[in-house]
XYZ file of C-alpha atoms in Angstrom:
218
model
C 0.002 -0.068 -0.028
C 1.181 3.507 -0.932
C 1.910 5.873 1.845
C -1.094 8.021 2.842
C -3.579 5.794 1.051
C -6.302 4.336 3.093
C -6.868 0.533 2.560
C -10.228 -1.179 3.029
C -9.675 -2.358 6.617
C -8.422 1.071 7.590
C -11.496 2.672 6.049
C -13.912 0.690 8.243
C -11.922 1.376 11.182
C -12.054 5.143 10.651
C -15.677 4.897 9.661
C -16.488 3.194 13.000
C -14.615 5.977 14.821
C -16.714 8.577 13.059
C -14.095 9.944 10.750
C -15.135 11.359 7.391
C -11.908 12.054 5.661
C -11.220 9.211 3.242
C -9.094 10.983 0.714
C -7.091 8.580 -1.540
C -8.849 5.666 -0.113
C -8.408 2.355 -2.133
C -11.954 0.944 -1.957
C -12.313 -0.890 -5.307
C -15.114 -3.308 -5.188
C -15.963 -2.672 -1.529
C -19.385 -3.267 -0.129
C -20.376 0.143 1.277
C -24.072 -0.332 0.923
C -26.365 1.832 3.095
C -23.506 3.420 5.039
C -24.033 6.958 6.450
C -21.328 9.175 4.846
C -22.893 12.520 4.763
C -20.304 15.216 4.128
C -17.482 12.705 3.789
C -14.461 13.360 1.633
C -13.408 10.892 -0.852
C -11.027 13.142 -2.712
C -9.047 11.034 -5.461
C -10.329 8.023 -3.865
C -10.644 4.671 -6.016
C -14.188 3.357 -5.606
C -14.252 1.536 -8.881
C -17.008 -1.154 -8.883
C -17.991 -0.250 -5.238
C -21.416 -1.031 -3.985
C -22.945 2.213 -2.661
C -26.601 1.321 -3.033
C -28.821 3.345 -0.699
C -25.755 5.055 0.918
C -26.179 8.456 2.354
C -23.648 10.621 0.589
C -25.263 14.062 0.886
C -22.789 16.822 0.380
C -19.888 14.321 0.140
C -16.761 15.333 -1.867
C -15.490 12.966 -4.820
C -13.396 15.440 -6.553
C -11.193 13.615 -9.176
C -12.203 10.258 -7.646
C -12.816 7.059 -9.543
C -16.403 5.569 -9.498
C -16.336 3.672 -12.833
C -18.859 0.917 -12.725
C -19.949 1.585 -9.124
C -23.336 0.703 -8.028
C -25.189 3.838 -6.499
C -28.733 3.021 -6.947
C -31.077 4.785 -4.764
C -28.062 6.570 -3.094
C -28.510 10.038 -1.679
C -25.887 12.371 -3.454
C -27.864 15.575 -2.780
C -25.294 18.589 -3.082
C -22.401 16.123 -3.548
C -19.161 17.396 -5.318
C -18.550 15.079 -8.095
C -16.375 17.416 -10.368
C -13.853 15.625 -12.646
C -14.938 12.109 -11.430
C -14.646 9.123 -13.554
C -18.097 7.558 -13.419
C -18.461 5.692 -16.695
C -20.919 2.804 -16.647
C -21.956 3.525 -13.086
C -25.436 2.806 -12.000
C -27.271 5.707 -10.534
C -30.779 4.722 -11.209
C -33.301 6.413 -8.756
C -30.384 8.195 -7.045
C -30.873 11.727 -5.582
C -28.346 14.100 -7.236
C -30.256 17.236 -6.775
C -27.889 20.300 -6.621
C -24.984 18.053 -7.213
C -21.838 19.380 -9.084
C -20.626 17.207 -11.888
C -18.401 19.747 -13.734
C -16.317 17.854 -16.488
C -17.405 14.519 -15.054
C -16.976 11.298 -17.277
C -20.554 9.865 -17.242
C -20.372 7.779 -20.501
C -22.612 4.856 -20.425
C -23.985 5.733 -16.926
C -27.413 4.767 -15.873
C -29.374 7.619 -14.452
C -32.912 6.247 -15.145
C -35.358 7.663 -12.740
C -32.702 9.823 -11.001
C -33.338 13.136 -9.593
C -30.841 15.785 -10.999
C -32.825 18.817 -10.127
C -30.743 21.888 -10.353
C -27.542 19.789 -10.895
C -24.489 21.363 -12.589
C -23.334 19.226 -15.469
C -21.110 21.632 -17.067
C -18.962 20.044 -19.831
C -19.973 16.613 -18.501
C -19.735 13.638 -20.841
C -23.092 11.873 -21.200
C -22.431 9.671 -24.304
C -24.691 6.793 -24.509
C -26.101 7.488 -20.789
C -29.483 6.302 -19.911
C -31.391 9.335 -18.621
C -34.867 7.812 -19.152
C -37.314 9.225 -16.781
C -34.738 11.451 -15.028
C -35.605 14.859 -13.583
C -33.188 17.469 -14.956
C -35.390 20.385 -14.091
C -33.321 23.590 -13.805
C -30.045 21.807 -14.452
C -27.113 23.451 -16.018
C -26.196 21.487 -19.205
C -23.697 23.967 -20.814
C -21.320 22.084 -22.955
C -22.435 18.732 -21.962
C -22.223 16.018 -24.504
C -25.350 13.866 -25.134
C -24.306 11.864 -28.114
C -26.408 8.703 -28.141
C -27.910 9.607 -24.669
C -31.418 8.190 -23.921
C -33.794 11.023 -22.906
C -37.022 9.052 -23.098
C -39.455 10.688 -20.646
C -36.814 12.898 -19.344
C -37.920 16.267 -17.762
C -35.867 19.190 -18.893
C -38.128 21.963 -17.710
C -36.091 25.147 -17.034
C -32.682 23.459 -17.890
C -30.139 25.809 -19.326
C -27.714 25.815 -22.231
C -29.315 22.544 -23.638
C -27.786 20.967 -26.762
C -29.466 17.441 -27.284
C -28.929 17.394 -31.118
C -27.524 13.800 -30.957
C -29.725 12.330 -28.125
C -32.574 9.790 -28.303
C -35.801 11.876 -27.773
C -39.150 10.219 -27.062
C -41.863 11.689 -24.774
C -39.222 14.227 -23.627
C -40.247 17.482 -21.772
C -38.233 20.334 -23.216
C -37.079 23.365 -21.323
C -40.011 25.399 -22.474
C -42.379 22.781 -21.166
C -43.342 21.390 -24.590
C -43.314 17.605 -25.059
C -41.486 15.956 -27.981
C -43.160 12.653 -28.688
C -40.753 11.552 -31.215
C -38.083 12.967 -33.545
C -35.815 12.461 -36.442
C -32.494 13.877 -35.190
C -30.560 13.676 -38.604
C -30.980 17.351 -39.281
C -31.655 20.067 -36.794
C -31.778 23.782 -36.298
C -31.452 25.910 -33.181
C -34.643 27.608 -31.937
C -34.933 31.085 -30.527
C -35.381 29.567 -26.941
C -31.984 28.334 -26.823
C -31.987 24.500 -27.372
C -31.416 22.477 -30.370
C -34.756 21.938 -32.308
C -34.828 18.806 -34.623
C -36.750 18.759 -37.816
C -39.538 16.254 -38.582
C -40.761 15.948 -35.056
C -44.089 15.461 -33.464
C -45.147 18.022 -30.617
C -47.653 18.106 -27.867
C -48.698 21.277 -25.912
C -46.272 23.527 -27.893
C -46.892 27.233 -27.677
C -48.515 28.479 -30.957
C -46.134 31.434 -31.292
C -43.152 29.005 -31.190
C -44.906 26.760 -33.739
C -45.499 29.597 -36.109
C -41.791 30.649 -35.724
C -40.638 27.174 -36.721
C -42.966 27.258 -39.792
C -41.488 30.554 -41.011
C -37.875 29.326 -40.771
């Protein structure tokens, strides 16, 4: 073990003693299911493939950590700092990430189905082929986030800002202005005046007449 790195046994000893600083911890594949880790620091820790189902990680710090393939189903990550984290192929279905920070985070292939990302900051995050079906992204910051091949079926994007979902899968998706896209052909697109990519050849429900007329005149 490298100096200053916390091994699995040491982690559980510190956890039992009420400690919350687990920076650089080596916890690959560890079973941390249901643990109460509110406000804990996992700075640059290795949690690859770890089981964190139903864990309380509210306000936890994971800056530059590795969570690739981790199981975080139904975990509470409200307000957690996940900037620059490697989380590819992690499972965050039904997790609470409201207000979480995911600046420049690698989320390729990650499962966010049914997750709550209300007000989350996903600036420059990579969401290629991610599953966001049924996720709540109300008020989220999606500036420079990449959605190539991401599944946005039944995703709620009301009030989300800087949205560019040109290359995503869109079915019954609620757009930032509250309109619902039932289905779309994403081969060709144009940007609407309300700031998100608007694909041609789509079917709309509850779309404001003024917006529809604007599209017709383009």
